[in-house]
PDB file of C-alpha atoms and ligand atoms in Angstrom:
ATOM      1  CA  MET A 574     111.103  66.170-102.987  1.00 60.00           C
ATOM      2  CA  GLN A 575     111.483  63.194-105.276  1.00 66.00           C
ATOM      3  CA  GLU A 576     108.266  61.317-105.945  1.00 80.00           C
ATOM      4  CA  ILE A 577     108.351  57.580-105.138  1.00 92.00           C
ATOM      5  CA  GLY A 578     108.157  55.272-108.130  1.00 95.00           C
ATOM      6  CA  LYS A 579     105.438  52.659-108.922  1.00 97.00           C
ATOM      7  CA  THR A 580     107.820  49.830-108.107  1.00 98.00           C
ATOM      8  CA  GLU A 581     108.349  51.142-104.549  1.00 98.00           C
ATOM      9  CA  ILE A 582     104.554  51.386-104.197  1.00 98.00           C
ATOM     10  CA  TRP A 583     104.216  47.751-105.247  1.00 98.00           C
ATOM     11  CA  LEU A 584     106.993  46.663-102.871  1.00 98.00           C
ATOM     12  CA  ARG A 585     105.127  48.260 -99.997  1.00 98.00           C
ATOM     13  CA  LYS A 586     101.665  47.080-101.090  1.00 97.00           C
ATOM     14  CA  HIS A 587     102.800  43.492-101.598  1.00 98.00           C
ATOM     15  CA  CYS A 588     105.267  43.490 -98.706  1.00 98.00           C
ATOM     16  CA  PRO A 589     104.019  40.163 -97.148  1.00 98.00           C
ATOM     17  CA  VAL A 590     104.439  38.105-100.342  1.00 98.00           C
ATOM     18  CA  TYR A 591     107.709  39.909-101.229  1.00 98.00           C
ATOM     19  CA  ASN A 592     109.071  39.195 -97.825  1.00 98.00           C
ATOM     20  CA  SER A 593     108.094  35.584 -98.076  1.00 98.00           C
ATOM     21  CA  ALA A 594     110.388  35.363-101.090  1.00 98.00           C
ATOM     22  CA  THR A 595     113.331  37.362 -99.807  1.00 98.00           C
ATOM     23  CA  LYS A 596     113.142  35.989 -96.226  1.00 98.00           C
ATOM     24  CA  HIS A 597     112.201  32.488 -97.221  1.00 98.00           C
ATOM     25  CA  PRO A 598     113.073  29.666 -94.736  1.00 97.00           C
ATOM     26  CA  PHE A 599     115.632  28.367 -97.331  1.00 98.00           C
ATOM     27  CA  ILE A 600     117.408  31.704 -97.312  1.00 98.00           C
ATOM     28  CA  LEU A 601     117.127  32.042 -93.598  1.00 97.00           C
ATOM     29  CA  SER A 602     118.713  28.594 -93.177  1.00 97.00           C
ATOM     30  CA  ILE A 603     121.689  29.745 -95.251  1.00 98.00           C
ATOM     31  CA  ARG A 604     121.898  32.924 -93.272  1.00 98.00           C
ATOM     32  CA  ASP A 605     121.885  31.102 -89.890  1.00 97.00           C
ATOM     33  CA  GLY A 606     124.177  28.360 -91.055  1.00 97.00           C
ATOM     34  CA  THR A 607     121.658  25.473 -90.669  1.00 97.00           C
ATOM     35  CA  VAL A 608     120.991  24.786 -94.363  1.00 97.00           C
ATOM     36  CA  GLU A 609     121.074  21.108 -95.298  1.00 95.00           C
ATOM     37  CA  SER A 610     123.613  20.256 -97.996  1.00 95.00           C
ATOM     38  CA  HIS A 611     121.024  18.283-100.016  1.00 96.00           C
ATOM     39  CA  SER A 612     118.766  21.398-100.116  1.00 97.00           C
ATOM     40  CA  PHE A 613     121.588  23.604-101.303  1.00 97.00           C
ATOM     41  CA  LYS A 614     122.583  21.023-103.975  1.00 97.00           C
ATOM     42  CA  THR A 615     118.965  20.776-105.169  1.00 97.00           C
ATOM     43  CA  TRP A 616     118.802  24.527-105.467  1.00 98.00           C
ATOM     44  CA  LEU A 617     122.169  24.701-107.271  1.00 98.00           C
ATOM     45  CA  ALA A 618     121.270  22.037-109.801  1.00 98.00           C
ATOM     46  CA  GLN A 619     117.788  23.354-110.476  1.00 98.00           C
ATOM     47  CA  ASP A 620     119.015  26.983-110.686  1.00 98.00           C
ATOM     48  CA  TYR A 621     121.523  26.041-113.399  1.00 98.00           C
ATOM     49  CA  LEU A 622     118.599  24.743-115.508  1.00 98.00           C
ATOM     50  CA  PHE A 623     116.662  27.902-114.730  1.00 98.00           C
ATOM     51  CA  VAL A 624     119.465  30.204-115.710  1.00 98.00           C
ATOM     52  CA  ARG A 625     119.850  28.390-119.023  1.00 98.00           C
ATOM     53  CA  GLU A 626     116.192  29.257-119.748  1.00 98.00           C
ATOM     54  CA  PHE A 627     116.613  32.743-118.356  1.00 98.00           C
ATOM     55  CA  VAL A 628     119.262  33.660-120.974  1.00 98.00           C
ATOM     56  CA  PRO A 629     116.829  33.572-123.972  1.00 98.00           C
ATOM     57  CA  PHE A 630     114.305  35.423-121.843  1.00 98.00           C
ATOM     58  CA  VAL A 631     116.792  38.283-121.151  1.00 98.00           C
ATOM     59  CA  ALA A 632     117.695  38.220-124.842  1.00 98.00           C
ATOM     60  CA  SER A 633     114.044  38.793-125.642  1.00 98.00           C
ATOM     61  CA  VAL A 634     113.923  41.735-123.280  1.00 98.00           C
ATOM     62  CA  LEU A 635     117.006  43.107-125.069  1.00 97.00           C
ATOM     63  CA  ILE A 636     115.279  42.874-128.464  1.00 96.00           C
ATOM     64  CA  LYS A 637     112.190  44.627-127.023  1.00 96.00           C
ATOM     65  CA  ALA A 638     114.444  47.375-125.615  1.00 96.00           C
ATOM     66  CA  CYS A 639     116.159  47.836-128.995  1.00 94.00           C
ATOM     67  CA  LYS A 640     112.744  48.187-130.652  1.00 93.00           C
ATOM     68  CA  GLU A 641     110.724  50.075-128.051  1.00 89.00           C
ATOM     69  CA  SER A 642     113.012  51.969-125.736  1.00 78.00           C
ATOM     70  CA  ASP A 643     113.891  55.584-126.454  1.00 79.00           C
ATOM     71  CA  VAL A 644     116.723  55.465-123.927  1.00 77.00           C
ATOM     72  CA  SER A 645     119.944  53.942-125.158  1.00 72.00           C
ATOM     73  CA  ASP A 646     121.131  53.251-121.612  1.00 92.00           C
ATOM     74  CA  ASP A 647     118.434  50.587-121.225  1.00 95.00           C
ATOM     75  CA  VAL A 648     120.058  48.504-123.993  1.00 95.00           C
ATOM     76  CA  GLU A 649     123.488  48.892-122.361  1.00 95.00           C
ATOM     77  CA  VAL A 650     122.255  47.772-118.961  1.00 97.00           C
ATOM     78  CA  ILE A 651     120.441  44.724-120.320  1.00 97.00           C
ATOM     79  CA  LEU A 652     123.427  43.786-122.535  1.00 96.00           C
ATOM     80  CA  GLY A 653     125.617  43.960-119.392  1.00 96.00           C
ATOM     81  CA  GLY A 654     123.225  41.581-117.763  1.00 97.00           C
ATOM     82  CA  ILE A 655     123.493  39.079-120.603  1.00 96.00           C
ATOM     83  CA  ALA A 656     127.307  39.313-120.464  1.00 95.00           C
ATOM     84  CA  SER A 657     127.336  38.418-116.774  1.00 94.00           C
ATOM     85  CA  LEU A 658     124.974  35.480-117.406  1.00 96.00           C
ATOM     86  CA  ASN A 659     127.719  33.918-119.508  1.00 94.00           C
ATOM     87  CA  ASP A 660     130.014  34.091-116.499  1.00 95.00           C
ATOM     88  CA  GLU A 661     127.215  32.834-114.274  1.00 97.00           C
ATOM     89  CA  LEU A 662     126.726  29.637-116.308  1.00 98.00           C
ATOM     90  CA  SER A 663     130.478  28.869-116.091  1.00 97.00           C
ATOM     91  CA  TRP A 664     130.306  29.494-112.327  1.00 98.00           C
ATOM     92  CA  PHE A 665     127.401  27.016-112.007  1.00 98.00           C
ATOM     93  CA  LYS A 666     129.454  24.345-113.781  1.00 98.00           C
ATOM     94  CA  LYS A 667     132.529  24.972-111.539  1.00 98.00           C
ATOM     95  CA  GLU A 668     130.304  24.967-108.421  1.00 97.00           C
ATOM     96  CA  ALA A 669     128.485  21.760-109.485  1.00 98.00           C
ATOM     97  CA  LYS A 670     131.888  19.946-109.753  1.00 97.00           C
ATOM     98  CA  LYS A 671     132.690  21.123-106.203  1.00 96.00           C
ATOM     99  CA  TRP A 672     129.509  19.603-104.910  1.00 97.00           C
ATOM    100  CA  ASP A 673     129.708  16.422-106.974  1.00 97.00           C
ATOM    101  CA  ILE A 674     126.592  17.240-109.116  1.00 97.00           C
ATOM    102  CA  GLN A 675     126.277  15.804-112.624  1.00 97.00           C
ATOM    103  CA  LEU A 676     124.493  18.696-114.333  1.00 97.00           C
ATOM    104  CA  SER A 677     123.779  16.585-117.444  1.00 96.00           C
ATOM    105  CA  GLU A 678     121.642  14.299-115.314  1.00 96.00           C
ATOM    106  CA  VAL A 679     119.579  16.937-113.585  1.00 97.00           C
ATOM    107  CA  VAL A 680     115.896  16.875-114.452  1.00 97.00           C
ATOM    108  CA  PRO A 681     113.806  20.035-113.929  1.00 98.00           C
ATOM    109  CA  GLN A 682     111.267  19.793-111.115  1.00 98.00           C
ATOM    110  CA  LYS A 683     107.656  20.893-111.522  1.00 97.00           C
ATOM    111  CA  GLU A 684     108.174  24.342-109.842  1.00 98.00           C
ATOM    112  CA  ASN A 685     111.114  24.990-112.156  1.00 98.00           C
ATOM    113  CA  LYS A 686     109.210  23.981-115.270  1.00 98.00           C
ATOM    114  CA  ASP A 687     106.297  26.180-114.194  1.00 98.00           C
ATOM    115  CA  TYR A 688     108.575  29.161-113.711  1.00 98.00           C
ATOM    116  CA  CYS A 689     110.307  28.542-117.068  1.00 98.00           C
ATOM    117  CA  ARG A 690     106.847  28.285-118.708  1.00 98.00           C
ATOM    118  CA  LEU A 691     106.041  31.728-117.334  1.00 98.00           C
ATOM    119  CA  LEU A 692     109.338  33.056-118.788  1.00 98.00           C
ATOM    120  CA  GLY A 693     108.480  31.448-122.150  1.00 98.00           C
ATOM    121  CA  GLY A 694     105.073  33.293-122.154  1.00 98.00           C
ATOM    122  CA  LEU A 695     106.776  36.581-121.391  1.00 98.00           C
ATOM    123  CA  MET A 696     109.068  36.195-124.407  1.00 98.00           C
ATOM    124  CA  SER A 697     106.070  36.421-126.776  1.00 98.00           C
ATOM    125  CA  SER A 698     105.966  39.471-129.017  1.00 96.00           C
ATOM    126  CA  ASP A 699     102.522  40.139-127.544  1.00 96.00           C
ATOM    127  CA  VAL A 700     104.199  41.126-124.271  1.00 98.00           C
ATOM    128  CA  GLY A 701     105.438  44.697-124.373  1.00 97.00           C
ATOM    129  CA  TYR A 702     108.844  45.963-123.225  1.00 97.00           C
ATOM    130  CA  THR A 703     107.495  47.554-119.990  1.00 97.00           C
ATOM    131  CA  VAL A 704     105.914  44.335-118.755  1.00 98.00           C
ATOM    132  CA  ALA A 705     108.914  42.135-119.779  1.00 98.00           C
ATOM    133  CA  LEU A 706     111.337  44.570-118.132  1.00 98.00           C
ATOM    134  CA  THR A 707     109.276  44.568-114.957  1.00 98.00           C
ATOM    135  CA  ALA A 708     109.560  40.731-114.850  1.00 98.00           C
ATOM    136  CA  PHE A 709     113.322  40.969-115.435  1.00 98.00           C
ATOM    137  CA  TRP A 710     113.827  43.394-112.552  1.00 98.00           C
ATOM    138  CA  ALA A 711     111.606  41.360-110.225  1.00 98.00           C
ATOM    139  CA  ILE A 712     113.547  38.164-110.954  1.00 98.00           C
ATOM    140  CA  GLU A 713     116.874  39.860-110.244  1.00 98.00           C
ATOM    141  CA  VAL A 714     115.839  41.886-107.182  1.00 98.00           C
ATOM    142  CA  VAL A 715     114.503  38.910-105.292  1.00 98.00           C
ATOM    143  CA  TYR A 716     117.814  37.127-105.576  1.00 98.00           C
ATOM    144  CA  GLN A 717     119.721  40.302-104.811  1.00 98.00           C
ATOM    145  CA  GLU A 718     117.763  41.050-101.616  1.00 98.00           C
ATOM    146  CA  SER A 719     117.693  37.409-100.493  1.00 98.00           C
ATOM    147  CA  PHE A 720     121.425  36.751-100.876  1.00 98.00           C
ATOM    148  CA  ALA A 721     122.468  40.232 -99.654  1.00 98.00           C
ATOM    149  CA  SER A 722     120.870  39.243 -96.307  1.00 98.00           C
ATOM    150  CA  CYS A 723     123.237  36.207 -96.171  1.00 98.00           C
ATOM    151  CA  VAL A 724     126.355  38.290 -96.424  1.00 97.00           C
ATOM    152  CA  GLU A 725     125.381  41.216 -94.181  1.00 95.00           C
ATOM    153  CA  GLU A 726     126.905  41.676 -90.733  1.00 94.00           C
ATOM    154  CA  GLY A 727     125.618  39.218 -88.233  1.00 94.00           C
ATOM    155  CA  SER A 728     124.856  36.476 -90.757  1.00 96.00           C
ATOM    156  CA  LYS A 729     126.301  33.041 -90.038  1.00 97.00           C
ATOM    157  CA  THR A 730     126.464  31.810 -93.653  1.00 97.00           C
ATOM    158  CA  PRO A 731     128.818  28.809 -93.879  1.00 96.00           C
ATOM    159  CA  VAL A 732     132.157  29.750 -95.413  1.00 96.00           C
ATOM    160  CA  GLU A 733     131.616  27.293 -98.366  1.00 96.00           C
ATOM    161  CA  LEU A 734     128.430  29.153 -99.358  1.00 97.00           C
ATOM    162  CA  LYS A 735     129.772  32.633 -99.085  1.00 97.00           C
ATOM    163  CA  GLU A 736     130.797  32.828-102.733  1.00 96.00           C
ATOM    164  CA  THR A 737     127.369  31.823-103.826  1.00 97.00           C
ATOM    165  CA  CYS A 738     125.747  34.523-101.636  1.00 98.00           C
ATOM    166  CA  GLU A 739     128.252  37.153-102.838  1.00 98.00           C
ATOM    167  CA  ARG A 740     127.392  36.415-106.444  1.00 97.00           C
ATOM    168  CA  TRP A 741     123.929  38.032-106.005  1.00 98.00           C
ATOM    169  CA  GLY A 742     124.414  39.790-102.736  1.00 98.00           C
ATOM    170  CA  ASN A 743     127.330  42.028-103.736  1.00 98.00           C
ATOM    171  CA  GLU A 744     127.052  45.768-104.064  1.00 97.00           C
ATOM    172  CA  GLY A 745     127.573  45.814-107.804  1.00 97.00           C
ATOM    173  CA  PHE A 746     124.633  43.480-108.328  1.00 97.00           C
ATOM    174  CA  GLY A 747     122.646  45.717-106.006  1.00 98.00           C
ATOM    175  CA  GLN A 748     123.429  48.760-108.173  1.00 98.00           C
ATOM    176  CA  TYR A 749     122.495  46.822-111.350  1.00 98.00           C
ATOM    177  CA  CYS A 750     119.108  46.019-109.732  1.00 98.00           C
ATOM    178  CA  GLN A 751     118.632  49.653-108.895  1.00 97.00           C
ATOM    179  CA  SER A 752     119.380  50.598-112.529  1.00 97.00           C
ATOM    180  CA  LEU A 753     116.714  48.058-113.644  1.00 98.00           C
ATOM    181  CA  GLN A 754     114.251  49.444-111.164  1.00 98.00           C
ATOM    182  CA  LYS A 755     114.773  52.999-112.423  1.00 96.00           C
ATOM    183  CA  MET A 756     114.269  51.813-115.978  1.00 96.00           C
ATOM    184  CA  VAL A 757     110.992  50.105-114.999  1.00 97.00           C
ATOM    185  CA  ASP A 758     109.760  53.206-113.118  1.00 97.00           C
ATOM    186  CA  ARG A 759     110.610  55.490-116.110  1.00 95.00           C
ATOM    187  CA  ARG A 760     108.603  53.161-118.416  1.00 95.00           C
ATOM    188  CA  LEU A 761     105.699  52.965-115.965  1.00 97.00           C
ATOM    189  CA  LEU A 762     105.396  56.738-115.857  1.00 95.00           C
ATOM    190  CA  LYS A 763     104.500  56.757-119.555  1.00 94.00           C
ATOM    191  CA  ALA A 764     102.470  53.531-119.556  1.00 96.00           C
ATOM    192  CA  SER A 765      98.761  53.233-119.888  1.00 97.00           C
ATOM    193  CA  ASP A 766      96.682  52.173-116.863  1.00 98.00           C
ATOM    194  CA  GLU A 767      96.208  48.770-118.479  1.00 98.00           C
ATOM    195  CA  GLU A 768      99.879  48.260-118.977  1.00 98.00           C
ATOM    196  CA  VAL A 769     100.674  49.346-115.403  1.00 98.00           C
ATOM    197  CA  LYS A 770      98.109  46.804-114.162  1.00 98.00           C
ATOM    198  CA  LYS A 771      99.605  44.033-116.360  1.00 98.00           C
ATOM    199  CA  ALA A 772     103.112  44.876-115.051  1.00 98.00           C
ATOM    200  CA  GLU A 773     101.916  44.645-111.449  1.00 98.00           C
ATOM    201  CA  VAL A 774     100.280  41.319-112.052  1.00 98.00           C
ATOM    202  CA  VAL A 775     103.503  39.992-113.649  1.00 98.00           C
ATOM    203  CA  PHE A 776     105.557  41.385-110.711  1.00 98.00           C
ATOM    204  CA  LEU A 777     103.397  39.461-108.278  1.00 98.00           C
ATOM    205  CA  SER A 778     103.472  36.268-110.321  1.00 98.00           C
ATOM    206  CA  ILE A 779     107.288  36.394-110.467  1.00 98.00           C
ATOM    207  CA  VAL A 780     107.559  36.788-106.656  1.00 98.00           C
ATOM    208  CA  GLU A 781     105.167  33.886-106.152  1.00 98.00           C
ATOM    209  CA  HIS A 782     107.213  31.681-108.492  1.00 98.00           C
ATOM    210  CA  GLU A 783     110.346  32.635-106.565  1.00 98.00           C
ATOM    211  CA  VAL A 784     108.663  31.472-103.380  1.00 98.00           C
ATOM    212  CA  GLU A 785     107.836  28.170-105.085  1.00 98.00           C
ATOM    213  CA  PHE A 786     111.364  27.844-106.326  1.00 98.00           C
ATOM    214  CA  TRP A 787     112.706  28.181-102.774  1.00 98.00           C
ATOM    215  CA  ASN A 788     110.095  25.756-101.517  1.00 97.00           C
ATOM    216  CA  MET A 789     111.263  23.209-104.105  1.00 97.00           C
ATOM    217  CA  SER A 790     114.869  23.720-103.010  1.00 94.00           C
ATOM    218  CA  SER A 791     114.174  23.199 -99.340  1.00 87.00           C
ATOM    219  CA  GLY A 792     111.864  20.281-100.089  1.00 80.00           C
ATOM    220  CA  ASN A 793     108.634  21.869 -98.800  1.00 65.00           C
TER     221      ASN A 793
HETATM  222  C1  NSP B1458     115.045  31.241-109.700  1.00 94.25           C
HETATM  223  C2  NSP B1458     116.020  32.365-109.981  1.00 94.25           C
HETATM  224  N1  NSP B1458     115.606  33.624-109.831  1.00 94.25           N
HETATM  225  C3  NSP B1458     116.517  34.663-110.077  1.00 94.25           C
HETATM  226  C4  NSP B1458     117.779  34.385-110.380  1.00 94.25           C
HETATM  227  C5  NSP B1458     118.799  35.514-110.607  1.00 94.25           C
HETATM  228  N2  NSP B1458     119.134  35.690-111.971  1.00 94.25           N
HETATM  229  C6  NSP B1458     118.164  33.052-110.563  1.00 94.25           C
HETATM  230  N3  NSP B1458     119.431  32.715-110.858  1.00 94.25           N
HETATM  231  N4  NSP B1458     117.300  32.020-110.340  1.00 94.25           N
END
């Protein structure tokens, strides 16, 4: 029988806070079709700014993988992630036009700035590959699980938001998150107790910042 990984243990242990991110009222309102257009527009505009800051963070994870990982697949998976972020930024610009949002005029809100500050700290060379990779996986998996729930059977997501939800809720993105999770688990198996603890703290912190990000979007 296959042993369960550390990440699965954390997901079970921190289930209440993880669920508060992936089943946040903002996501539930998309899923049941009651989302307010101003909330969606706030999220879209703020997330564009976030993703711009996310790119250098992922690049820093790639550099750490090149230096520290003994598995060449890791580099390929992360590089694939960076390539799709290029497409993602173009998508945000196209979507902003559709919703009449002037991206050049968007100012980051406090929750967004706080989250980006956390990313900035994780880019430091003092932060090891295992911890940075854990953060990367956590950031991606919260979006994957949240948006997947908006495209599953029974959801009443408005048709004009379907494409957004598919972007992170599609099967390919789900497989990509699973690859990241396996990479994290493999690293954690070889990590010191101190490193494992640090990675768990970072995992929790990411999930909490995701909750704040949704709160900001829905105006809570
Ligand atoms: C806040 C946030 N978290 C995660 C993702 C997915 N890359 C995102 N676009 N924005």
